[in-house]
Backbone as CSV, one residue per row, in Angstrom:
resi,resn,N_x,N_y,N_z,CA_x,CA_y,CA_z,C_x,C_y,C_z
1,MET,62.342,94.406,94.237,63.561,95.193,94.331,64.465,94.567,95.389
2,ALA,65.738,94.405,95.051,66.668,93.720,95.940,67.823,94.626,96.332
3,LEU,68.245,94.513,97.579,69.434,95.184,98.088,70.444,94.112,98.452
4,VAL,71.635,94.195,97.872,72.703,93.234,98.147,73.865,93.974,98.780
5,THR,74.183,93.661,100.029,75.328,94.303,100.666,76.610,93.584,100.256
6,GLY,77.697,94.331,100.260,78.967,93.744,99.849,78.957,93.270,98.412
7,ALA,78.221,93.967,97.556,78.062,93.527,96.167,79.262,93.856,95.302
8,SER,80.280,94.476,95.889,81.504,94.729,95.136,82.411,93.509,95.130
9,GLY,82.122,92.522,95.980,82.941,91.320,96.060,82.517,90.266,95.060
10,LEU,83.258,89.165,95.049,83.019,88.090,94.093,81.617,87.501,94.245
11,ILE,81.287,87.055,95.447,79.981,86.440,95.664,78.873,87.477,95.584
12,GLY,79.078,88.633,96.214,78.056,89.678,96.188,77.728,90.143,94.785
13,GLY,78.752,90.281,93.944,78.513,90.664,92.557,77.701,89.616,91.822
14,GLY,78.012,88.340,92.089,77.248,87.262,91.467,75.798,87.257,91.907
15,ILE,75.569,87.555,93.184,74.196,87.621,93.694,73.442,88.770,93.033
16,ALA,74.075,89.931,92.957,73.431,91.096,92.339,73.070,90.813,90.882
17,ARG,73.988,90.213,90.137,73.710,89.895,88.731,72.587,88.870,88.607
18,SER,72.534,87.920,89.532,71.476,86.906,89.494,70.103,87.530,89.702
19,PHE,69.990,88.454,90.643,68.717,89.142,90.849,68.335,89.950,89.614
20,ALA,69.305,90.602,89.006,69.023,91.394,87.810,68.527,90.506,86.674
21,ARG,69.149,89.339,86.498,68.705,88.420,85.454,67.288,87.929,85.715
22,ALA,66.907,87.873,86.983,65.547,87.448,87.336,64.536,88.577,87.189
23,GLY,64.997,89.762,86.804,64.098,90.881,86.551,63.983,91.895,87.662
24,ALA,64.777,91.754,88.706,64.697,92.689,89.830,65.560,93.920,89.590
25,ALA,65.088,95.064,90.062,65.958,96.230,90.192,66.855,95.957,91.394
26,VAL,68.134,96.323,91.294,69.100,95.924,92.316,69.868,97.124,92.851
27,VAL,69.898,97.254,94.178,70.785,98.218,94.820,72.085,97.493,95.120
28,VAL,73.159,97.984,94.533,74.484,97.384,94.655,75.254,98.157,95.719
29,HIS,75.437,97.550,96.880,76.144,98.233,97.965,77.644,97.973,97.895
30,GLY,78.396,99.019,98.177,79.842,98.890,98.308,80.344,99.896,99.316
31,ASN,81.536,99.677,99.803,82.158,100.633,100.714,83.572,100.891,100.226
32,LYS,84.540,100.127,100.707,85.909,100.310,100.230,86.054,99.875,98.776
33,GLY,85.210,98.946,98.345,85.269,98.478,96.963,84.242,99.144,96.076
34,VAL,84.004,100.430,96.282,82.919,101.097,95.560,83.146,101.116,94.052
35,GLU,84.401,101.183,93.610,84.646,101.183,92.163,84.195,99.871,91.543
36,ARG,84.458,98.776,92.240,83.998,97.486,91.735,82.472,97.409,91.779
37,ALA,81.854,98.012,92.792,80.387,98.054,92.858,79.826,98.781,91.645
38,ARG,80.484,99.857,91.254,80.034,100.591,90.061,80.182,99.733,88.807
39,GLU,81.230,98.917,88.757,81.409,98.031,87.608,80.288,96.992,87.551
40,VAL,79.924,96.448,88.711,78.828,95.472,88.762,77.527,96.120,88.292
41,ALA,77.254,97.333,88.767,76.041,98.042,88.352,76.054,98.310,86.851
42,ALA,77.211,98.682,86.325,77.322,98.939,84.887,77.062,97.669,84.085
43,GLU,77.575,96.536,84.563,77.332,95.262,83.887,75.834,94.946,83.858
44,ILE,75.161,95.207,84.965,73.715,94.960,85.035,72.975,95.848,84.045
45,GLU,73.323,97.124,84.009,72.642,98.060,83.117,72.936,97.754,81.655
46,GLU,74.167,97.339,81.355,74.514,96.985,79.974,73.735,95.764,79.495
47,SER,73.310,94.934,80.442,72.523,93.746,80.102,71.024,94.029,80.111
48,GLY,70.666,95.316,80.250,69.262,95.701,80.221,68.599,95.773,81.577
49,GLY,69.382,95.628,82.652,68.818,95.678,83.994,68.838,97.072,84.585
50,ASP,68.420,97.165,85.828,68.293,98.437,86.530,69.066,98.336,87.838
51,ALA,70.051,99.213,88.039,70.894,99.122,89.228,71.224,100.496,89.780
52,LEU,71.377,100.559,91.080,71.770,101.777,91.780,72.884,101.433,92.749
53,VAL,73.959,102.220,92.743,75.064,102.019,93.680,74.862,102.920,94.892
54,VAL,74.964,102.336,96.076,74.897,103.101,97.323,76.081,102.696,98.188
55,THR,76.843,103.664,98.644,77.965,103.388,99.534,77.527,103.573,100.982
56,ALA,78.071,102.757,101.860,77.763,102.871,103.290,78.776,102.059,104.078
57,ASP,79.151,102.569,105.231,80.020,101.857,106.164,79.126,101.078,107.118
58,LEU,79.033,99.779,106.924,78.102,98.978,107.707,78.590,98.718,109.125
59,GLY,79.730,99.264,109.464,80.185,99.227,110.845,79.469,100.242,111.716
60,GLU,78.680,101.109,111.088,77.918,102.137,111.800,76.423,101.859,111.649
61,GLU,75.714,101.769,112.766,74.283,101.455,112.719,73.507,102.476,111.900
62,ARG,73.833,103.739,112.041,73.107,104.771,111.293,73.344,104.636,109.790
63,GLU,74.520,104.136,109.405,74.807,103.926,107.990,73.980,102.766,107.438
64,CYS,73.773,101.745,108.257,72.912,100.638,107.841,71.492,101.135,107.598
65,ARG,71.004,101.976,108.505,69.654,102.536,108.336,69.581,103.402,107.086
66,ARG,70.609,104.211,106.859,70.617,105.082,105.676,70.622,104.255,104.397
67,LEU,71.413,103.194,104.375,71.467,102.328,103.200,70.085,101.780,102.870
68,VAL,69.407,101.258,103.873,68.074,100.696,103.650,67.089,101.784,103.230
69,GLU,67.170,102.935,103.843,66.267,104.040,103.485,66.468,104.472,102.036
70,GLU,67.729,104.562,101.590,67.991,104.951,100.196,67.511,103.874,99.232
71,ALA,67.720,102.614,99.607,67.261,101.517,98.754,65.739,101.543,98.625
72,TYR,65.057,101.697,99.739,63.593,101.740,99.733,63.084,102.957,98.962
73,GLY,63.718,104.087,99.153,63.285,105.312,98.491,63.459,105.288,96.988
74,TRP,64.380,104.473,96.500,64.655,104.415,95.061,63.444,103.925,94.267
75,ARG,62.773,102.892,94.748,61.623,102.334,94.027,60.348,102.279,94.875
76,GLY,60.416,102.786,96.093,59.236,102.813,96.935,58.879,101.492,97.575
77,ARG,59.795,100.506,97.521,59.601,99.239,98.203,60.951,98.519,98.287
78,LEU,60.995,97.509,99.129,62.187,96.675,99.265,61.706,95.245,99.457
79,ASP,61.881,94.433,98.421,61.385,93.058,98.475,62.377,92.093,99.097
80,SER,63.665,92.332,98.855,64.666,91.379,99.330,65.924,92.091,99.802
81,LEU,66.413,91.688,100.954,67.718,92.114,101.463,68.608,90.891,101.533
82,VAL,69.798,90.983,100.954,70.794,89.920,101.087,71.978,90.481,101.858
83,ASN,72.180,89.972,103.063,73.298,90.398,103.899,74.529,89.575,103.535
84,ASN,75.283,90.093,102.582,76.463,89.394,102.085,77.768,89.999,102.596
85,ALA,77.752,91.259,103.004,78.986,91.938,103.406,79.643,91.227,104.584
86,GLY,80.963,91.153,104.547,81.699,90.527,105.638,83.173,90.434,105.313
87,VAL,83.934,89.874,106.240,85.376,89.695,106.052,85.735,88.259,106.394
88,GLN,86.907,87.817,105.890,87.320,86.427,106.087,88.834,86.322,106.283
89,PRO,89.393,86.962,107.289,90.834,86.850,107.506,91.203,85.496,108.108
90,VAL,92.419,85.057,107.834,92.939,83.824,108.425,93.783,84.202,109.636
91,GLN,93.478,83.616,110.782,94.216,83.918,112.004,94.082,82.752,112.974
92,GLU,95.209,82.246,113.440,95.158,81.137,114.383,94.609,81.601,115.722
93,LEU,93.893,80.716,116.369,93.224,81.046,117.622,94.213,81.447,118.719
94,ALA,95.382,80.823,118.743,96.350,81.090,119.808,96.793,82.551,119.851
95,GLY,96.816,83.212,118.715,97.249,84.604,118.677,96.117,85.603,118.566
96,MET,94.886,85.145,118.742,93.721,86.002,118.543,93.395,86.802,119.799
97,SER,93.084,88.084,119.604,92.716,88.947,120.726,91.203,89.121,120.777
98,ALA,90.732,89.687,121.882,89.306,89.996,121.986,88.899,91.010,120.926
99,GLY,89.809,91.916,120.592,89.528,92.889,119.542,89.364,92.232,118.191
100,ASP,90.195,91.220,117.897,90.056,90.470,116.645,88.692,89.780,116.593
101,TRP,88.319,89.196,117.718,87.040,88.478,117.801,85.867,89.433,117.590
102,ARG,85.897,90.551,118.297,84.806,91.526,118.168,84.739,92.098,116.757
103,GLY,85.910,92.349,116.165,85.931,92.888,114.812,85.274,91.958,113.814
104,MET,85.513,90.657,113.967,84.887,89.677,113.080,83.369,89.678,113.247
105,TYR,82.907,89.722,114.485,81.465,89.728,114.732,80.818,91.017,114.236
106,ASP,81.474,92.136,114.435,80.910,93.397,113.949,80.742,93.368,112.435
107,ALA,81.766,92.862,111.726,81.743,92.863,110.263,80.760,91.854,109.690
108,ASN,80.647,90.698,110.326,79.863,89.615,109.747,78.483,89.413,110.367
109,VAL,78.317,89.798,111.621,77.050,89.539,112.304,76.311,90.827,112.658
110,THR,77.004,91.753,113.319,76.327,92.975,113.756,75.830,93.793,112.573
111,SER,76.605,93.848,111.498,76.157,94.586,110.313,74.887,93.964,109.741
112,ALA,74.829,92.628,109.723,73.628,91.945,109.227,72.439,92.207,110.142
113,PHE,72.685,92.228,111.448,71.621,92.538,112.406,71.058,93.935,112.152
114,CYS,71.942,94.919,112.017,71.482,96.303,111.841,70.725,96.485,110.529
115,CYS,71.229,95.883,109.452,70.537,95.998,108.165,69.189,95.281,108.203
116,THR,69.148,94.129,108.865,67.895,93.387,108.975,66.849,94.181,109.740
117,GLN,67.240,94.763,110.860,66.294,95.546,111.656,65.713,96.701,110.846
118,ALA,66.573,97.368,110.094,66.106,98.488,109.272,65.193,98.001,108.152
119,ALA,65.568,96.881,107.515,64.781,96.374,106.389,63.408,95.888,106.825
120,VAL,63.344,95.192,107.952,62.054,94.697,108.430,61.105,95.863,108.705
121,GLY,61.659,96.974,109.142,60.832,98.147,109.408,60.064,98.629,108.199
122,VAL,60.657,98.499,107.004,59.941,98.921,105.795,59.188,97.758,105.150
123,MET,59.749,96.544,105.212,59.085,95.397,104.594,57.751,95.091,105.245
124,ALA,57.697,95.215,106.567,56.477,94.868,107.295,55.311,95.788,106.956
125,GLY,55.608,96.962,106.434,54.549,97.907,106.117,54.128,97.924,104.666
126,GLN,54.679,97.014,103.841,54.339,97.004,102.419,53.589,95.732,102.062
127,ASP,52.811,95.791,100.989,52.096,94.618,100.513,53.093,93.526,100.144
128,GLY,52.841,92.318,100.605,53.708,91.199,100.250,54.859,90.974,101.194
129,GLY,55.065,91.874,102.153,56.156,91.687,103.107,57.512,91.724,102.437
130,GLY,58.373,90.781,102.764,59.707,90.772,102.178,60.502,89.561,102.613
131,SER,61.738,89.507,102.128,62.621,88.377,102.390,64.005,88.885,102.761
132,VAL,64.601,88.271,103.777,65.975,88.577,104.182,66.787,87.292,104.095
133,THR,67.955,87.373,103.480,68.844,86.216,103.376,70.232,86.599,103.857
134,HIS,70.768,85.829,104.796,72.138,86.031,105.259,73.064,85.078,104.511
135,ILE,74.205,85.581,104.065,75.204,84.697,103.474,76.112,84.201,104.589
136,ALA,75.936,82.932,104.942,76.727,82.306,105.987,77.866,81.516,105.331
137,SER,78.097,80.297,105.740,79.173,79.476,105.174,79.035,78.068,105.720
138,ILE,79.549,77.087,104.977,79.578,75.736,105.536,80.515,75.680,106.741
139,GLU,81.382,76.686,106.877,82.222,76.744,108.073,81.404,77.097,109.313
140,GLY,80.174,77.521,109.134,79.280,77.689,110.263,78.787,76.359,110.803
141,HIS,79.040,75.275,110.044,78.696,73.919,110.468,79.943,73.115,110.830
142,GLN,81.008,73.300,110.052,82.265,72.591,110.269,83.403,73.603,110.245
143,PRO,84.037,73.892,111.390,85.068,74.930,111.437,86.336,74.536,110.700
144,ALA,87.091,75.552,110.307,88.367,75.349,109.628,89.487,75.964,110.461
145,VAL,90.671,75.388,110.372,91.830,75.911,111.096,92.125,77.329,110.624
146,GLY,92.366,78.224,111.562,92.633,79.617,111.227,91.389,80.458,111.058
147,HIS,90.235,79.833,111.255,88.960,80.521,111.043,88.023,80.368,112.237
148,ALA,88.570,80.267,113.444,87.706,80.078,114.618,86.694,81.203,114.744
149,HIS,87.169,82.445,114.607,86.257,83.585,114.737,85.286,83.665,113.571
150,TYR,85.758,83.344,112.366,84.905,83.362,111.179,83.838,82.270,111.264
151,SER,84.257,81.051,111.625,83.311,79.939,111.726,82.240,80.222,112.769
152,ALA,82.655,80.773,113.915,81.694,81.094,114.972,80.729,82.187,114.526
153,ALA,81.235,83.174,113.801,80.379,84.261,113.319,79.357,83.748,112.308
154,LYS,79.780,82.858,111.428,78.849,82.325,110.436,77.806,81.420,111.086
155,ALA,78.204,80.683,112.125,77.225,79.895,112.869,76.201,80.812,113.532
156,ALA,76.669,81.949,114.032,75.759,82.921,114.643,74.772,83.466,113.617
157,LEU,75.233,83.708,112.389,74.331,84.192,111.339,73.232,83.175,111.033
158,ILE,73.618,81.905,110.991,72.633,80.857,110.723,71.557,80.846,111.806
159,MET,71.985,80.941,113.062,71.016,80.930,114.159,70.213,82.226,114.211
160,PHE,70.845,83.343,113.857,70.111,84.610,113.804,68.989,84.531,112.779
161,ALA,69.258,83.899,111.634,68.214,83.741,110.612,67.031,82.962,111.172
162,LYS,67.312,81.891,111.895,66.235,81.083,112.467,65.435,81.881,113.498
163,ALA,66.155,82.584,114.382,65.477,83.357,115.421,64.633,84.477,114.823
164,ALA,65.184,85.165,113.822,64.443,86.252,113.180,63.238,85.715,112.416
165,ALA,63.383,84.524,111.822,62.255,83.917,111.109,61.086,83.669,112.058
166,VAL,61.400,83.210,113.261,60.359,82.930,114.249,59.634,84.213,114.662
167,GLU,60.390,85.280,114.874,59.789,86.511,115.389,59.167,87.398,114.314
168,TYR,59.694,87.333,113.089,59.222,88.252,112.055,58.239,87.626,111.073
169,GLY,57.988,86.323,111.209,57.049,85.675,110.296,55.670,86.306,110.327
170,GLU,55.185,86.625,111.521,53.840,87.200,111.628,53.770,88.606,111.050
171,ARG,54.938,89.214,110.776,54.962,90.535,110.147,55.159,90.435,108.629
172,GLY,55.133,89.203,108.118,55.219,89.011,106.675,56.623,88.994,106.121
173,VAL,57.617,88.806,106.985,59.012,88.802,106.538,59.611,87.417,106.761
174,ARG,60.127,86.832,105.699,60.807,85.538,105.774,62.310,85.777,105.919
175,VAL,62.973,84.949,106.713,64.410,85.103,106.940,65.081,83.738,106.826
176,ASN,66.080,83.646,105.965,66.821,82.409,105.740,68.312,82.710,105.638
177,SER,69.104,81.667,105.529,70.538,81.840,105.284,70.975,80.897,104.173
178,VAL,72.073,81.244,103.536,72.692,80.409,102.507,74.130,80.151,102.937
179,SER,74.525,78.888,102.940,75.884,78.524,103.343,76.656,77.972,102.150
180,PRO,77.473,78.809,101.512,78.256,78.341,100.371,79.472,77.524,100.806
181,GLY,79.907,76.678,99.893,81.206,76.040,100.027,82.252,76.906,99.352
182,LEU,83.314,76.283,98.870,84.412,77.032,98.257,83.990,77.566,96.889
183,ILE,84.073,78.880,96.731,83.726,79.530,95.467,85.015,79.875,94.731
184,GLY,85.127,79.423,93.509,86.347,79.638,92.745,86.467,81.050,92.211
185,HIS,87.705,81.476,92.017,87.986,82.738,91.335,89.265,82.558,90.531
186,PRO,89.550,83.443,89.574,90.641,83.210,88.624,91.999,82.901,89.242
187,SER,92.331,83.500,90.371,93.665,83.305,90.942,93.709,82.244,92.036
188,LEU,92.574,81.610,92.330,92.528,80.684,93.464,93.445,79.481,93.262
189,ALA,93.486,78.941,92.052,94.297,77.752,91.799,95.776,78.002,92.056
190,SER,96.243,79.209,91.759,97.653,79.524,92.006,97.905,79.899,93.462
191,GLU,96.891,80.483,94.126,97.048,80.891,95.520,96.924,79.718,96.489
192,TRP,96.096,78.753,96.161,95.814,77.640,97.072,95.625,76.348,96.272
193,PRO,96.670,75.897,95.567,96.528,74.736,94.684,96.105,73.464,95.409
194,ASP,96.648,73.251,96.622,96.297,72.047,97.371,94.818,72.050,97.748
195,GLY,94.330,73.201,98.204,92.932,73.296,98.596,91.988,73.083,97.428
196,VAL,92.322,73.670,96.294,91.483,73.512,95.103,91.432,72.051,94.676
197,GLU,92.591,71.392,94.728,92.645,69.989,94.324,91.835,69.114,95.279
198,ARG,91.945,69.379,96.581,91.195,68.602,97.572,89.688,68.831,97.439
199,TRP,89.291,70.080,97.201,87.865,70.375,97.034,87.316,69.699,95.788
200,GLY,88.108,69.690,94.728,87.661,69.029,93.511,87.402,67.550,93.721
201,ARG,88.217,66.922,94.576,88.021,65.505,94.887,86.837,65.296,95.823
202,ALA,86.680,66.208,96.782,85.657,66.025,97.817,84.242,66.282,97.311
203,ALA,84.093,67.179,96.356,82.754,67.543,95.883,82.197,66.464,94.959
204,PRO,81.070,65.854,95.286,80.469,64.873,94.390,80.203,65.432,92.990
205,LEU,79.961,66.733,92.893,79.718,67.341,91.581,81.006,67.713,90.864
206,ARG,82.145,67.469,91.518,83.472,67.561,90.904,83.829,68.941,90.345
207,ARG,83.421,69.978,91.034,83.853,71.320,90.665,83.702,72.251,91.853
208,LEU,84.377,73.394,91.773,84.188,74.436,92.769,82.891,75.185,92.481
209,GLY,82.439,75.935,93.467,81.243,76.729,93.265,81.507,77.961,92.425
210,ARG,80.445,78.512,91.882,80.496,79.765,91.137,79.640,80.796,91.871
211,PRO,79.958,82.080,91.734,79.135,83.099,92.392,77.657,82.971,92.045
212,GLU,77.382,82.588,90.813,75.991,82.475,90.373,75.266,81.305,91.035
213,ASP,76.009,80.303,91.525,75.370,79.226,92.277,74.752,79.775,93.562
214,VAL,75.484,80.659,94.213,74.978,81.297,95.429,73.838,82.248,95.073
215,GLY,74.019,82.981,93.973,72.985,83.915,93.531,71.669,83.225,93.235
216,ALA,71.735,82.060,92.596,70.509,81.330,92.261,69.758,80.916,93.521
217,ALA,70.495,80.514,94.548,69.858,80.142,95.812,69.173,81.347,96.447
218,CYS,69.837,82.492,96.386,69.259,83.714,96.966,68.006,84.150,96.224
219,VAL,68.041,84.067,94.904,66.869,84.443,94.105,65.698,83.522,94.432
220,PHE,65.971,82.227,94.536,64.900,81.288,94.892,64.296,81.632,96.245
221,LEU,65.139,81.856,97.249,64.628,82.128,98.596,63.831,83.426,98.660
222,ALA,64.123,84.362,97.763,63.389,85.632,97.727,62.115,85.552,96.899
223,SER,61.943,84.465,96.160,60.841,84.370,95.200,59.566,83.823,95.832
224,ASP,58.469,83.948,95.084,57.191,83.394,95.526,57.249,81.873,95.632
225,ALA,58.162,81.249,94.872,58.304,79.791,94.938,58.739,79.329,96.322
226,ALA,59.361,80.230,97.075,59.795,79.920,98.443,58.905,80.618,99.466
227,GLY,57.671,80.885,99.084,56.773,81.646,99.941,56.441,81.001,101.276
228,TRP,56.681,79.686,101.399,56.443,79.007,102.678,57.755,78.468,103.243
229,VAL,58.846,79.131,102.891,60.178,78.722,103.357,60.757,79.833,104.209
230,THR,60.987,79.550,105.466,61.623,80.528,106.350,62.334,79.791,107.478
231,GLY,63.429,80.370,107.946,64.186,79.771,109.036,65.075,78.619,108.632
232,VAL,65.415,78.515,107.346,66.258,77.407,106.894,67.645,77.908,106.506
233,ASP,68.614,76.994,106.563,69.947,77.259,106.037,70.114,76.432,104.777
234,PHE,70.286,77.099,103.650,70.366,76.475,102.334,71.852,76.265,102.018
235,VAL,72.306,75.012,102.068,73.718,74.706,101.826,73.962,74.565,100.330
236,VAL,74.939,75.317,99.828,75.291,75.310,98.404,76.780,74.995,98.315
237,ASP,77.116,73.696,98.320,78.534,73.315,98.403,78.918,72.164,97.488
238,GLY,78.081,71.874,96.490,78.414,70.798,95.568,78.376,69.422,96.189
239,GLY,77.803,69.314,97.382,77.686,68.018,98.041,78.799,67.682,99.008
240,VAL,79.745,68.605,99.219,80.888,68.323,100.094,80.434,67.942,101.499
241,SER,79.477,68.673,102.047,79.061,68.414,103.425,78.231,67.140,103.563
242,ALA,77.842,66.534,102.445,77.102,65.276,102.505,78.026,64.092,102.767
243,ARG,79.317,64.297,102.556,80.282,63.217,102.738,80.577,62.975,104.217
244,SER,80.892,61.740,104.542,81.335,61.410,105.887,82.704,62.029,106.144
245,THR,82.937,62.470,107.378,84.238,63.048,107.736,85.153,62.027,108.401
246,TRP,84.720,60.778,108.453,85.560,59.755,109.079,85.768,58.576,108.137
């Protein structure tokens, strides 16, 4: 059974559908995008899968605990948590306030911390333990202009996965991260034509990523095939980061 936070978004929806295709029952989390979360759950059920929508404000620690408790209570276990919820505003560093910085960390890092703590509490007590995956970004390795706070937050998620893997391994819980590159969506080419064109040239595989590319990585990391994999950052970027930057 898998819980995917932020599953109302493009990547989160793709992750939820990927788990469903792999045979998992999926808790589809949403907050402001709850209607889209319901659409994702409906798509899963129409394809013969099993899905439950749970709303929660992950800015509140008690809401993170409630989300995990409802997910666990639905099927009596929680095999995989994917911390996908987050925000990605563009803001130049020169005009950034401490409040902007804290807000980014709360949305992208603190929420993942709170959900992870709650999930480990139930995973450690069940047969087979469990798996936690944070959705980071290649910007956690190479920052982008206008994304200083975002890049730093994603780097923190990558390191949090490693630290949690070290401490929670003996409790039967594996913790990893996935760092996607640019994921395409229908309006991206019109919104950012230069970026799409540059990414198409830079990627050795000559295409943008798809939500299901990220989903496949998450399913693998949660599976028995990755039973001896913990503390790693799985880069899913079509080979862009393999290129020299000079």
